[in-house]
Amino acid sequence: MARMSFVLAACQLVLGLLMTSLTGSSLQNNECPQLCVCEIRPWFTPQSTYREATTVDCNDLRLTRIPSNLSSDTQVLLLQSNNIAKTVDELQQLFNLTELDFSQNNFTNIKEVGLTN
């Protein structure tokens, strides 16, 4: 009986890893900017509720502009430590965006971030 439980648990683990790997690889190949990492990552809401969020990580890539081929499903966009000084309309199609990290870039004015209602 214990052996059967172990085999069942092992099968569930393998299936879970396979599903995670398939999900991650489909994000990598579907609308992921070159050099960035696109994957589902854990995210905690301001109310400390655990969620999974479609994340595009373009940190520390020396980018001078926001990548143009971002998926509209992007929820978390990480652009820390680049050389971005302004945006035009790259963020307008990101209706699901819940977190944006522009820290350590070259913005001199908040209007240059380009966020609107």
PDB file of C-alpha atoms in Angstrom:
ATOM      1  CA  MET A   1       0.000   0.000   0.000  1.00  0.00           C
ATOM      2  CA  ALA A   2       2.828   2.414   0.887  1.00  0.00           C
ATOM      3  CA  ARG A   3       4.591   1.563  -2.378  1.00  0.00           C
ATOM      4  CA  MET A   4       1.429   2.357  -4.354  1.00  0.00           C
ATOM      5  CA  SER A   5       1.108   5.747  -2.603  1.00  0.00           C
ATOM      6  CA  PHE A   6       4.756   6.498  -3.386  1.00  0.00           C
ATOM      7  CA  VAL A   7       4.276   5.616  -7.077  1.00  0.00           C
ATOM      8  CA  LEU A   8       1.133   7.764  -7.259  1.00  0.00           C
ATOM      9  CA  ALA A   9       2.938  10.708  -5.623  1.00  0.00           C
ATOM     10  CA  ALA A  10       5.880  10.309  -8.026  1.00  0.00           C
ATOM     11  CA  CYS A  11       3.511  10.290 -11.023  1.00  0.00           C
ATOM     12  CA  GLN A  12       1.792  13.453  -9.771  1.00  0.00           C
ATOM     13  CA  LEU A  13       5.162  15.154  -9.320  1.00  0.00           C
ATOM     14  CA  VAL A  14       6.289  14.243 -12.843  1.00  0.00           C
ATOM     15  CA  LEU A  15       2.973  15.421 -14.299  1.00  0.00           C
ATOM     16  CA  GLY A  16       3.227  18.707 -12.387  1.00  0.00           C
ATOM     17  CA  LEU A  17       6.781  19.313 -13.575  1.00  0.00           C
ATOM     18  CA  LEU A  18       5.784  18.499 -17.143  1.00  0.00           C
ATOM     19  CA  MET A  19       2.875  20.946 -17.045  1.00  0.00           C
ATOM     20  CA  THR A  20       5.092  23.663 -15.563  1.00  0.00           C
ATOM     21  CA  SER A  21       7.720  23.067 -18.204  1.00  0.00           C
ATOM     22  CA  LEU A  22       5.167  23.186 -21.019  1.00  0.00           C
ATOM     23  CA  THR A  23       3.629  26.393 -19.684  1.00  0.00           C
ATOM     24  CA  GLY A  24       7.027  28.063 -19.306  1.00  0.00           C
ATOM     25  CA  SER A  25       8.242  27.044 -22.743  1.00  0.00           C
ATOM     26  CA  SER A  26       5.086  28.262 -24.452  1.00  0.00           C
ATOM     27  CA  LEU A  27       5.560  31.666 -22.819  1.00  0.00           C
ATOM     28  CA  GLN A  28       9.205  31.721 -23.862  1.00  0.00           C
ATOM     29  CA  ASN A  29       8.308  31.200 -27.524  1.00  0.00           C
ATOM     30  CA  ASN A  30       5.104  33.236 -27.681  1.00  0.00           C
ATOM     31  CA  GLU A  31       5.709  36.972 -27.796  1.00  0.00           C
ATOM     32  CA  CYS A  32       8.728  37.082 -25.520  1.00  0.00           C
ATOM     33  CA  PRO A  33      11.190  39.871 -26.329  1.00  0.00           C
ATOM     34  CA  GLN A  34      14.680  38.757 -27.256  1.00  0.00           C
ATOM     35  CA  LEU A  35      16.985  38.293 -24.227  1.00  0.00           C
ATOM     36  CA  CYS A  36      14.092  38.669 -21.771  1.00  0.00           C
ATOM     37  CA  VAL A  37      12.724  35.796 -19.699  1.00  0.00           C
ATOM     38  CA  CYS A  38       8.970  35.180 -19.919  1.00  0.00           C
ATOM     39  CA  GLU A  39       7.352  32.797 -17.474  1.00  0.00           C
ATOM     40  CA  ILE A  40       4.654  32.300 -14.887  1.00  0.00           C
ATOM     41  CA  ARG A  41       6.005  33.371 -11.484  1.00  0.00           C
ATOM     42  CA  PRO A  42       4.549  33.605  -7.996  1.00  0.00           C
ATOM     43  CA  TRP A  43       3.218  37.041  -7.150  1.00  0.00           C
ATOM     44  CA  PHE A  44       1.706  38.378  -3.943  1.00  0.00           C
ATOM     45  CA  THR A  45      -1.024  40.997  -4.138  1.00  0.00           C
ATOM     46  CA  PRO A  46      -0.957  44.030  -1.822  1.00  0.00           C
ATOM     47  CA  GLN A  47      -3.369  42.014   0.360  1.00  0.00           C
ATOM     48  CA  SER A  48      -0.729  39.241   0.601  1.00  0.00           C
ATOM     49  CA  THR A  49      -2.774  36.863  -1.527  1.00  0.00           C
ATOM     50  CA  TYR A  50      -0.698  34.401  -3.552  1.00  0.00           C
ATOM     51  CA  ARG A  51      -1.256  34.447  -7.310  1.00  0.00           C
ATOM     52  CA  GLU A  52       0.602  33.306 -10.383  1.00  0.00           C
ATOM     53  CA  ALA A  53       1.458  36.104 -12.784  1.00  0.00           C
ATOM     54  CA  THR A  54       2.642  36.203 -16.374  1.00  0.00           C
ATOM     55  CA  THR A  55       6.024  37.866 -15.914  1.00  0.00           C
ATOM     56  CA  VAL A  56       8.391  39.431 -18.443  1.00  0.00           C
ATOM     57  CA  ASP A  57      11.835  39.922 -16.902  1.00  0.00           C
ATOM     58  CA  CYS A  58      14.049  42.296 -18.908  1.00  0.00           C
ATOM     59  CA  ASN A  59      16.195  43.426 -15.979  1.00  0.00           C
ATOM     60  CA  ASP A  60      19.783  44.543 -16.572  1.00  0.00           C
ATOM     61  CA  LEU A  61      19.856  44.156 -20.362  1.00  0.00           C
ATOM     62  CA  ARG A  62      21.073  47.695 -21.206  1.00  0.00           C
ATOM     63  CA  LEU A  63      17.819  48.414 -23.041  1.00  0.00           C
ATOM     64  CA  THR A  64      17.256  51.980 -24.252  1.00  0.00           C
ATOM     65  CA  ARG A  65      13.545  51.451 -24.906  1.00  0.00           C
ATOM     66  CA  ILE A  66      10.755  49.145 -23.812  1.00  0.00           C
ATOM     67  CA  PRO A  67      10.511  46.057 -26.042  1.00  0.00           C
ATOM     68  CA  SER A  68       7.698  46.414 -28.580  1.00  0.00           C
ATOM     69  CA  ASN A  69       6.564  42.786 -28.786  1.00  0.00           C
ATOM     70  CA  LEU A  70       5.163  42.388 -25.269  1.00  0.00           C
ATOM     71  CA  SER A  71       2.193  40.069 -24.863  1.00  0.00           C
ATOM     72  CA  SER A  72      -1.058  41.742 -23.822  1.00  0.00           C
ATOM     73  CA  ASP A  73      -1.259  39.021 -21.130  1.00  0.00           C
ATOM     74  CA  THR A  74       1.775  40.483 -19.328  1.00  0.00           C
ATOM     75  CA  GLN A  75       0.974  41.110 -15.669  1.00  0.00           C
ATOM     76  CA  VAL A  76       4.441  41.869 -14.275  1.00  0.00           C
ATOM     77  CA  LEU A  77       7.015  43.779 -16.339  1.00  0.00           C
ATOM     78  CA  LEU A  78      10.517  44.026 -14.895  1.00  0.00           C
ATOM     79  CA  LEU A  79      12.784  46.598 -16.550  1.00  0.00           C
ATOM     80  CA  GLN A  80      15.152  47.412 -13.688  1.00  0.00           C
ATOM     81  CA  SER A  81      18.729  48.564 -14.376  1.00  0.00           C
ATOM     82  CA  ASN A  82      18.438  49.506 -18.030  1.00  0.00           C
ATOM     83  CA  ASN A  83      19.011  52.792 -19.902  1.00  0.00           C
ATOM     84  CA  ILE A  84      15.385  53.703 -20.640  1.00  0.00           C
ATOM     85  CA  ALA A  85      14.699  57.467 -20.521  1.00  0.00           C
ATOM     86  CA  LYS A  86      11.109  57.704 -21.817  1.00  0.00           C
ATOM     87  CA  THR A  87       8.231  55.697 -23.200  1.00  0.00           C
ATOM     88  CA  VAL A  88       5.989  56.443 -26.133  1.00  0.00           C
ATOM     89  CA  ASP A  89       3.004  54.089 -26.155  1.00  0.00           C
ATOM     90  CA  GLU A  90       4.596  50.712 -25.444  1.00  0.00           C
ATOM     91  CA  LEU A  91       2.533  50.202 -22.278  1.00  0.00           C
ATOM     92  CA  GLN A  92      -0.862  51.059 -23.791  1.00  0.00           C
ATOM     93  CA  GLN A  93      -1.719  47.483 -24.869  1.00  0.00           C
ATOM     94  CA  LEU A  94      -0.793  45.973 -21.488  1.00  0.00           C
ATOM     95  CA  PHE A  95      -4.312  45.915 -20.025  1.00  0.00           C
ATOM     96  CA  ASN A  96      -3.437  43.215 -17.459  1.00  0.00           C
ATOM     97  CA  LEU A  97      -0.320  44.946 -16.094  1.00  0.00           C
ATOM     98  CA  THR A  98      -0.318  44.916 -12.280  1.00  0.00           C
ATOM     99  CA  GLU A  99       3.356  45.562 -11.528  1.00  0.00           C
ATOM    100  CA  LEU A 100       5.940  47.644 -13.373  1.00  0.00           C
ATOM    101  CA  ASP A 101       9.557  48.064 -12.249  1.00  0.00           C
ATOM    102  CA  PHE A 102      11.363  50.978 -13.929  1.00  0.00           C
ATOM    103  CA  SER A 103      13.866  51.452 -11.102  1.00  0.00           C
ATOM    104  CA  GLN A 104      17.453  52.363 -11.962  1.00  0.00           C
ATOM    105  CA  ASN A 105      16.748  53.758 -15.424  1.00  0.00           C
ATOM    106  CA  ASN A 106      17.267  57.256 -16.879  1.00  0.00           C
ATOM    107  CA  PHE A 107      13.875  58.926 -16.355  1.00  0.00           C
ATOM    108  CA  THR A 108      14.127  62.584 -15.347  1.00  0.00           C
ATOM    109  CA  ASN A 109      10.407  63.402 -15.311  1.00  0.00           C
ATOM    110  CA  ILE A 110       7.404  61.296 -14.340  1.00  0.00           C
ATOM    111  CA  LYS A 111       5.611  62.381 -17.544  1.00  0.00           C
ATOM    112  CA  GLU A 112       8.295  60.528 -19.492  1.00  0.00           C
ATOM    113  CA  VAL A 113       6.975  57.232 -18.098  1.00  0.00           C
ATOM    114  CA  GLY A 114       3.920  57.633 -20.335  1.00  0.00           C
ATOM    115  CA  LEU A 115       1.217  56.235 -18.061  1.00  0.00           C
ATOM    116  CA  THR A 116      -2.319  57.461 -18.675  1.00  0.00           C
ATOM    117  CA  ASN A 117      -5.745  56.611 -17.277  1.00  0.00           C
TER     118      ASN A 117
END
